[in-house]
C-alpha positions as MATLAB code, in Angstrom:
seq = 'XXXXXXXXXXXXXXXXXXXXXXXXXXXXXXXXXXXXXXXXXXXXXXXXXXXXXXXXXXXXXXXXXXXXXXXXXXXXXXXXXXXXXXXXXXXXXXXXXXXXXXXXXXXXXXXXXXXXXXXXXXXXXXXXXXXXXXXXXXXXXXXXXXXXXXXXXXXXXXXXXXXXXXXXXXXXXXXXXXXXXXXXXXXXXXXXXXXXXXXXXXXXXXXXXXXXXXXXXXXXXXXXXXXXXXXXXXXXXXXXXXXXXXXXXXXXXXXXXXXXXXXXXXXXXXXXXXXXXXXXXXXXXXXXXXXXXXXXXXXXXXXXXXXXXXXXXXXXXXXXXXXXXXXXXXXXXXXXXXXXXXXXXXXXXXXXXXXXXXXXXXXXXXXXXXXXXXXXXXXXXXXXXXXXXXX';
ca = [
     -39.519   66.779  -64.666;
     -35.720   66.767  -63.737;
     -34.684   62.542  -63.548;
     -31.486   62.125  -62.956;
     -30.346   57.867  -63.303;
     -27.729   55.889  -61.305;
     -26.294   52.763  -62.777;
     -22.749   50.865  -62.034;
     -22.984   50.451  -66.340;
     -23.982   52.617  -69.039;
     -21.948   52.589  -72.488;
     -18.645   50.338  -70.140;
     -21.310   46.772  -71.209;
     -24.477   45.793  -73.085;
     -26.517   43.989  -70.896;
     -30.318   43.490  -69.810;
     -29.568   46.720  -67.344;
     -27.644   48.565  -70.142;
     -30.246   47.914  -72.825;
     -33.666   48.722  -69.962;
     -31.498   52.096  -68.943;
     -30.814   53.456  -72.616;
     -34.381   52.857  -73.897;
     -36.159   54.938  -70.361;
     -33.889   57.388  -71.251;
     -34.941   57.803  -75.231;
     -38.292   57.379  -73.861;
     -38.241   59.865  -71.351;
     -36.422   62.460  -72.893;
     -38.939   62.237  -76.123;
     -41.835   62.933  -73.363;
     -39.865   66.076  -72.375;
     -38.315   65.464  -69.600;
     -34.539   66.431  -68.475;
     -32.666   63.403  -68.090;
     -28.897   62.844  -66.527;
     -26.963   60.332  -65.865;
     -24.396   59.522  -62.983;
     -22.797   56.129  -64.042;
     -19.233   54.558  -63.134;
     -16.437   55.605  -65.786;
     -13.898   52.391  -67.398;
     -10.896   53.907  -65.853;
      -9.278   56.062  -63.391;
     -10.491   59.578  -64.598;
     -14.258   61.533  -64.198;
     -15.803   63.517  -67.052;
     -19.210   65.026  -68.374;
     -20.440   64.036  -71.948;
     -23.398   65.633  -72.407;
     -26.003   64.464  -70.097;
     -23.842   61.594  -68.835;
     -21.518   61.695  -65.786;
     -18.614   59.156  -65.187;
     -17.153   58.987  -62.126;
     -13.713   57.505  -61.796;
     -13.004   53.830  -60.454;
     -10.824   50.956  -60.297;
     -11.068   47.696  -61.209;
     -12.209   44.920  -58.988;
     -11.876   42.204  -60.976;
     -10.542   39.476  -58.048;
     -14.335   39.746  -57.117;
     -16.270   39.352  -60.397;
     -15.116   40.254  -64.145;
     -15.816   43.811  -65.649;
     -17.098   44.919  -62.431;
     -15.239   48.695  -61.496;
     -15.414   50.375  -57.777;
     -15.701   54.537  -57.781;
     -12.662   56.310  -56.241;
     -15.468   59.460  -54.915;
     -18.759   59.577  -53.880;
     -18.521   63.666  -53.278;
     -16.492   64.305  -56.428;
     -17.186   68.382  -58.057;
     -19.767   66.266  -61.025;
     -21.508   64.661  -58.069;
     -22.020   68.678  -56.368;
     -23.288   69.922  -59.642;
     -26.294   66.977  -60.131;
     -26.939   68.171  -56.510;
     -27.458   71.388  -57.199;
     -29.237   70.752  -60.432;
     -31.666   69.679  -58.027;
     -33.784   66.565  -59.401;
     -36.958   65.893  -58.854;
     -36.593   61.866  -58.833;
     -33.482   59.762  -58.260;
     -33.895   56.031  -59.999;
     -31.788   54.318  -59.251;
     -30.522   51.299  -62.020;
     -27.919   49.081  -59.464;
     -27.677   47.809  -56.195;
     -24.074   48.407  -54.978;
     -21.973   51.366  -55.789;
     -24.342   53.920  -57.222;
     -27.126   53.026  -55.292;
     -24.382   55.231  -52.999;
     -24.359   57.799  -55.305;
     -28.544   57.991  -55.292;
     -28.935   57.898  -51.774;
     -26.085   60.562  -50.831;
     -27.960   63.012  -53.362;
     -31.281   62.363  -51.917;
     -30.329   63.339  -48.772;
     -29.146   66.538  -50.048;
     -31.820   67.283  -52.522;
     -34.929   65.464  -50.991;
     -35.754   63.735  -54.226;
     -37.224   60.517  -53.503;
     -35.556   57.618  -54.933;
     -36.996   55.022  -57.393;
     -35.171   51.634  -57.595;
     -35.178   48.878  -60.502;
     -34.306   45.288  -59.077;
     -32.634   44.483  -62.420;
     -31.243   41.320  -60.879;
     -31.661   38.140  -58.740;
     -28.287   37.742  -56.906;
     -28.112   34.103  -55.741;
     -26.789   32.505  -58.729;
     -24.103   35.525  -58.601;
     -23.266   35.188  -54.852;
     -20.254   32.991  -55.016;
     -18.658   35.343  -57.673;
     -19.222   38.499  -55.416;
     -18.793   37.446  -52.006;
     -16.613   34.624  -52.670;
     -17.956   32.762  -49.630;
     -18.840   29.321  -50.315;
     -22.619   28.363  -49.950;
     -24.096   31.936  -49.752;
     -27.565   32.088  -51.204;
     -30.799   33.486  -51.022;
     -30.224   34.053  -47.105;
     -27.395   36.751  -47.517;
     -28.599   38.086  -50.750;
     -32.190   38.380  -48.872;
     -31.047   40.335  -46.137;
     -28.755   42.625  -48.030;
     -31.279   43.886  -50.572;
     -33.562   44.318  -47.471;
     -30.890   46.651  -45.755;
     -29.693   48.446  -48.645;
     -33.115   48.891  -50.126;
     -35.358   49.866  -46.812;
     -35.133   53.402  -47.581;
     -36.451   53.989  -51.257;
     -39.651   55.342  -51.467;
     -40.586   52.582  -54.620;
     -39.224   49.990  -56.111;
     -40.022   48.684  -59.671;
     -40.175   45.172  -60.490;
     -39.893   43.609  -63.841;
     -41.436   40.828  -63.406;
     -44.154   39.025  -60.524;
     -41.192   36.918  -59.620;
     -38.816   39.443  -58.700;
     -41.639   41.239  -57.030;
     -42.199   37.555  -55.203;
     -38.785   37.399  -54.438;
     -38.051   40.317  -53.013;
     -41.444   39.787  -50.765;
     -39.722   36.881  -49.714;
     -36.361   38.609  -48.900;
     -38.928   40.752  -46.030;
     -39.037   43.966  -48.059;
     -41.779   46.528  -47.116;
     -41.095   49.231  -49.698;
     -44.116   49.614  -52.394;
     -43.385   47.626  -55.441;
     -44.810   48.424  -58.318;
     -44.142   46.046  -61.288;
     -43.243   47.401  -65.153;
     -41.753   45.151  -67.962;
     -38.938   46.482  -69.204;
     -39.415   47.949  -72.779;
     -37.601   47.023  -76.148;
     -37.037   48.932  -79.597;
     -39.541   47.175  -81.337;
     -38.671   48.915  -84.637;
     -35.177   47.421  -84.486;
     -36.588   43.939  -84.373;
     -39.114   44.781  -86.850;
     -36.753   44.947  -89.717;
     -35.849   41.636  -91.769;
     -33.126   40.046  -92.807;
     -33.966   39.115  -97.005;
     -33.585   35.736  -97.620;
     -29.939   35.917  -99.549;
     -28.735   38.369  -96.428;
     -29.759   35.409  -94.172;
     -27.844   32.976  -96.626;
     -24.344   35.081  -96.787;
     -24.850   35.520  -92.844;
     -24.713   31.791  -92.072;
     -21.728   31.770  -94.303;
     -20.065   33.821  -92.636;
     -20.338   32.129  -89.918;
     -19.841   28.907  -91.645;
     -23.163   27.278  -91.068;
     -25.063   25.503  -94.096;
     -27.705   28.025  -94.962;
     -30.187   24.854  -94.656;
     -29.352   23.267  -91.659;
     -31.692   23.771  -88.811;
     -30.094   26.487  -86.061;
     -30.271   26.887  -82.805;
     -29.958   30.478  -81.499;
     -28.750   32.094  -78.106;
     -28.019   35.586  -77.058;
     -26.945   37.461  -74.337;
     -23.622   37.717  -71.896;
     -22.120   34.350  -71.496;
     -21.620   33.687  -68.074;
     -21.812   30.497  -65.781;
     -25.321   31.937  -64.614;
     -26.686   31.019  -68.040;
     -26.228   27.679  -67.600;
     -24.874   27.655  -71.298;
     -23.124   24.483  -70.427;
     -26.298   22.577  -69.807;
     -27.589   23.335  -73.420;
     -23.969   21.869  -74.611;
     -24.180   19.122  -73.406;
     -28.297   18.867  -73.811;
     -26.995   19.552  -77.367;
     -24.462   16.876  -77.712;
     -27.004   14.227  -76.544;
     -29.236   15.304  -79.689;
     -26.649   15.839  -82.002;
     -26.567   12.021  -82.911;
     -30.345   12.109  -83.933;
     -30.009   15.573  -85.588;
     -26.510   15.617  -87.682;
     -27.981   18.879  -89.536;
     -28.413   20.300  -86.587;
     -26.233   23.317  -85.412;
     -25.910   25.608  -82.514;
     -24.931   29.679  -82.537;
     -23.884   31.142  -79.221;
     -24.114   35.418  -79.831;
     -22.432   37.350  -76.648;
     -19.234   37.768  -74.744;
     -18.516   36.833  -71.219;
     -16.471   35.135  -68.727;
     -17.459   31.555  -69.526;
     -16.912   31.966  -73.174;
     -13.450   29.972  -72.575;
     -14.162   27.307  -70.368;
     -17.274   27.043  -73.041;
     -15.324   26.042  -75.983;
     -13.080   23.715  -74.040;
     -16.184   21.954  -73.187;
     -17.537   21.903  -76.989;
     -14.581   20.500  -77.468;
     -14.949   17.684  -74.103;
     -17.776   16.985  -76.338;
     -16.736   16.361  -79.748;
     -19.477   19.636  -80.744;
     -16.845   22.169  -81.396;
     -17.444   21.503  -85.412;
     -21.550   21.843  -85.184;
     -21.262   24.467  -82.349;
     -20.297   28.424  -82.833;
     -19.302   31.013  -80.967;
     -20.118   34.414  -82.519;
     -18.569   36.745  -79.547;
     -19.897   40.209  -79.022;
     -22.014   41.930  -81.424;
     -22.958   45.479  -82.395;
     -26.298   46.240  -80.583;
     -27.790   47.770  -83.621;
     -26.907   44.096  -85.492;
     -28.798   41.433  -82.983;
     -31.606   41.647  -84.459;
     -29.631   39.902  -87.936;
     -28.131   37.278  -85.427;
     -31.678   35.994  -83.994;
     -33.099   36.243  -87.581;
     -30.344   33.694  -88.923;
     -31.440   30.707  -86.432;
     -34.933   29.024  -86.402;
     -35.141   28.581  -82.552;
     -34.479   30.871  -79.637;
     -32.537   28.795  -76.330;
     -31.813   29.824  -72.997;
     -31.352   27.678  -70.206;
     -31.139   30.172  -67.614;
     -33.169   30.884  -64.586;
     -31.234   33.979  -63.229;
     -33.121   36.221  -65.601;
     -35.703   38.823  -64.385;
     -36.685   40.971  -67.333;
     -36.642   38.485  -69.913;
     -35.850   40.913  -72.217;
     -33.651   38.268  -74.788;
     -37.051   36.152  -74.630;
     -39.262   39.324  -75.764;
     -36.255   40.240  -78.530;
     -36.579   36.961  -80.082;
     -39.678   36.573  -80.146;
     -39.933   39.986  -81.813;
     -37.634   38.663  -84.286;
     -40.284   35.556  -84.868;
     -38.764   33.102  -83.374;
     -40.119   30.049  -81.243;
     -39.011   29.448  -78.224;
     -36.939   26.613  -76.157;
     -36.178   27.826  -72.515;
     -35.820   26.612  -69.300;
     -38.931   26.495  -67.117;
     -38.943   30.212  -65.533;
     -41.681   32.449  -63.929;
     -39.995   34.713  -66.539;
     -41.590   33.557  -69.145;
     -44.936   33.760  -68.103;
     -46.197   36.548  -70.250;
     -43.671   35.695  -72.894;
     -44.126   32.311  -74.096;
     -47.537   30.216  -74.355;
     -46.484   26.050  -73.977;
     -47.445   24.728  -77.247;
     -48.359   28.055  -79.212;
     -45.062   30.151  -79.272;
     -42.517   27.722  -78.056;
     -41.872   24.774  -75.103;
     -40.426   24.677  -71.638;
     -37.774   21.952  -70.383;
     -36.547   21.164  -67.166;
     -34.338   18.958  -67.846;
     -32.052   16.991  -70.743;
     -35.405   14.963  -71.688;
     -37.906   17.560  -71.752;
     -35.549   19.583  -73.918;
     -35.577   16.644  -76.549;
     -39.014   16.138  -76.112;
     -39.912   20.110  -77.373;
     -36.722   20.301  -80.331;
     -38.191   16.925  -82.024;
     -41.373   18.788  -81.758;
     -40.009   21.853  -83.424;
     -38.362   20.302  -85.780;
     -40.669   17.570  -86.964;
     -42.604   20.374  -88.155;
     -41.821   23.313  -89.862;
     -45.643   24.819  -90.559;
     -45.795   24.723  -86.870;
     -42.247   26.643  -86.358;
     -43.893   29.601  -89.143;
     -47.168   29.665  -86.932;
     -45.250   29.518  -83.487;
     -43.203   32.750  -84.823;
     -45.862   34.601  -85.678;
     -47.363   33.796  -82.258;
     -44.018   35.446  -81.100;
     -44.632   38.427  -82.472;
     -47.680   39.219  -81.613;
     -47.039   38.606  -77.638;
     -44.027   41.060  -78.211;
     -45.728   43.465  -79.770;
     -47.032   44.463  -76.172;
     -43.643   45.097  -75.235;
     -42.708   48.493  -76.386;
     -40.384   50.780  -75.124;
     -43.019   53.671  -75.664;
     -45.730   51.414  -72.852;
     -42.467   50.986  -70.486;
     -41.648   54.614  -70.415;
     -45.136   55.740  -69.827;
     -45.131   53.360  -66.789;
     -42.164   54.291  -65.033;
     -43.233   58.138  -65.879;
     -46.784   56.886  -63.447;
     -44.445   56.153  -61.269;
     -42.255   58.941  -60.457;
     -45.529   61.283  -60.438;
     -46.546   58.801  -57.691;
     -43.721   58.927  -55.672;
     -43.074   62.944  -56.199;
     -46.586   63.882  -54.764;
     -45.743   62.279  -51.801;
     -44.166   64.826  -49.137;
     -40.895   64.991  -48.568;
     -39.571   66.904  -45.887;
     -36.670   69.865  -46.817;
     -33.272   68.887  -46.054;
     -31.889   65.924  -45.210;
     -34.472   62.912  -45.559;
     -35.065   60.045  -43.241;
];
C-alpha cells in the first residue's frame, strides 16, 4: 500500500502530533508499506530527503509561535507525490496541509484519512486573535474543513464526542495513539538517577514532582505553580521539574519567582526525544494540569516509565489512570492537596501505584496503533471512488 502523510510539523517540533506521526510511520513501513511524507519546511526553500517532502513557508508568528504558512500548494514535489499515485492520503493537521491532502485527492482519487490531533478552543484566541471565540467557531470550522474526508480517526471517546458535538457526519473511528514502549522500558540505575538530579540541582532524596511536554498557556502550568506554592509550606522537601520548551516558559519563571518557588522549582527546557524517558524516571510523580489534551500520550509515557499519576480531571484519562490504583484526579487547588498528601504519606503505595502504571501502558504500543490505522485505510480504500476528480 502507497500512504503518503500530511502534517504542518514533522522534524521543525516534538510534540503529541510529531511523536503519533513518526511512530505510524516506523510502524507502517516495518509492515511493508511505502510511506511519504509532505510536511511544511522551517524556512523559505522546498527539498526531498528521502521519503520526506518540505515545502517552503514563512513564518506567521503574529498569529501563534512556531507556526509557518507554505508559499505553494502546486509546487514540482507536490506533482511528483501526485503522480506517485497513493492509495490513501492521512492527513496529520487541520490547516495548511490538510490543503495539500485534499488538492492531491482530487487528482489522484485517494481517499483521505484524517487524525483530529487537537481540540482548538483553548488555542482560539492565539489563532484567530478574536476575543471570546470558542467552541462555536472552532465547531463550525472543523465541520467545513473536515466534511469531505472519507474517515476520521479519533484518539480518544472525547474527541470523538466533541467533534459529534461540532455536527460532523464523517465516520469516526477511534485509535489511541501508540508509544515506543521499548524506550520507556529502559531504567535509569539508581546512581544515574542520583547524578541526574544533580545536575539539575535537586537533592537526590527530596520528593519530585515531574511534568513534560510543550509549555504553553494551554497547559495550565501556572495553576500547578501556584497549586505548588500553596503546598510548599507543608512540604519544604518538596520540589518541582518542568521538562519542555514553549511560549510560556518566560512568563513561567517570572511567576515562580511572583511566588517565592523559583529556588524549589526547575525548568529543564527542551530535551532530546531519545532522553525523556531519564527525565520522567528522575521524579516520583507525573503532573499535568491540562485539559486541552486528546491523545494523552505524556500520561501513557509516564506511566510507562512507572510513575503515579496527579492530573487534572480529563475524559483523557479514562483508560489511563484508575482513581486510587495508579494515581488521583484534582479539580481544583484542594483536591490537588488532597491526592499529593496521599502520595506522599506513603511510599509502598507510590511503588504499587507505578507498577499499576505500567501495566495499563503496556496496552499502548506503537505495534497495536499501527495495526489499527492499517484496518483503517483497507476500510476506506475498498470503498469506490470514482476516477478523476472526487466529490
Amino acid at each position: 500500500m502507497k500512504v503518503l502523510i500530511t502534517t504542518d510539523l514533522y522534524t521543525t517540533d516534538t510534540n503529541g502530533v510529531v511523536t503519533s506521526v513518526k511512530n505510524l510511520v516506523e510502524v507502517l513501513q516495518a509492515r511493508g508499506h511505502q510511506v511519504r511524507i509532505l510536511t511544511v519546511a522551517d524556512d523559505v526553500h522546498s527539498c526531498r530527503i528521502g521519503n520526506v517532502y518540505y515545502i517552503r513557508s514563512l513564518p506567521i508568528g503574529f498569529i501563534y509561535p512556531d507556526i509557518r504558512m507554505p508559499t505553494s500548494y502546486r509546487h514540482r514535489l507536490i506533482k511528483e507525490l501526485i503522480k506517485w499515485q497513493p492509495d490513501v492520503i492521512h492527513s496529520q493537521c487541520e490547516f495548511f496541509s490538510y490543503q495539500f491532502a485534499s488538492h492531491i485527492s482530487k487528482k489522484t482519487g485517494a481517499p483521505v484519512v484524517h487524525t483530529y490531533h487537537t481540540l482548538y478552543e483553548q488555542y482560539a484566541a492565539y489563532l484567530l486573535r478574536i476575543k471570546g471565540v470558542g467552541e462555536k467557531a472552532v465547531g463550525k470550522f472543523s465541520r467545513i474543513r473536515l466534511k469531505k474526508a472519507d474517515r476520521i480517526i479519533a484518539p480518544t471517546r472525547k474527541v470523538e464526542d466533541v467533534l459529534r458535538s461540532y455536527g460532523i457526519t464523517v465516520p469516526i473511528s477511534v485509535v489511541p495513539s501508540g508509544i515506543r514502549l521499548e524506550q520507556h522500558q529502559n531504567r535509569l540505575t539508581l546512581e544515574q538517577r542520583a547524578e541526574g538530579r544533580k545536575a539539575l540541582g535537586i537533592d537526590p532524596e527530596a520528593p519530585l514532582l515531574v511534568s513534560v511536554g510543550r509549555v504553553g498557556n494551554e497547559k495550565k502550568l501556572d495553576d500547578l505553580l501556584n497549586y505548588f506554592a500553596k503546598v510548599s509550606p507543608e512540604h519544604e522537601d518538596l520540589r518541582f521539574l518542568i521538562v519542555g520548551g514553549g511560549p510560556a516558559k518566560e512568563s513561567l519563571e517570572k511567576l515562580a519567582v511572583t511566588l517565592e518557588i523559583q529556588d524549589r522549582v526547575v525548568f529543564a527546557g527542551m530535551v532530546a526525544p531519545d532522553k525523556v524517558q531519564d527525565y520522567y524516571q528522575l521524579g516520583d510523580i507525573f503532573v499535568c494540569a491540562s485539559t486541552s489534551e486528546t491523545q494523552g500520550l505524556t500520561y501513557v509515557e509516564a506511566s510507562a516509565n512507572g510513575l503515579p499519576l496527579l492530573c487534572r480531571k480529563d475524559p483523557c484519562l479514562k483508560d489511563v489512570m484508575v482513581e486510587g490504583e495508579n494515581g488521583y484526579a484534582f479539580t481544583d487547588a484542594d483536591s490537588f492537596r488532597e491526592g499529593l498528601d496521599k502520595m506522599l504519606a506513603n511510599p509502598q503505595w507510590r511503588e504499587q501505584a507505578g507498577q499499576r502504571s505500567r501495566e495499563i501502558a503496556a496496552g499502548f504500543g506503537k505495534e497495536a496503533f499501527g495495526a489499527a490505522v492499517e484496518k483503517v485505510y483497507h476500510s476506506v480504500i475498498k470503498k469506490p471512488v470514482a476516477s478523476g476528480e472526487r466529490k
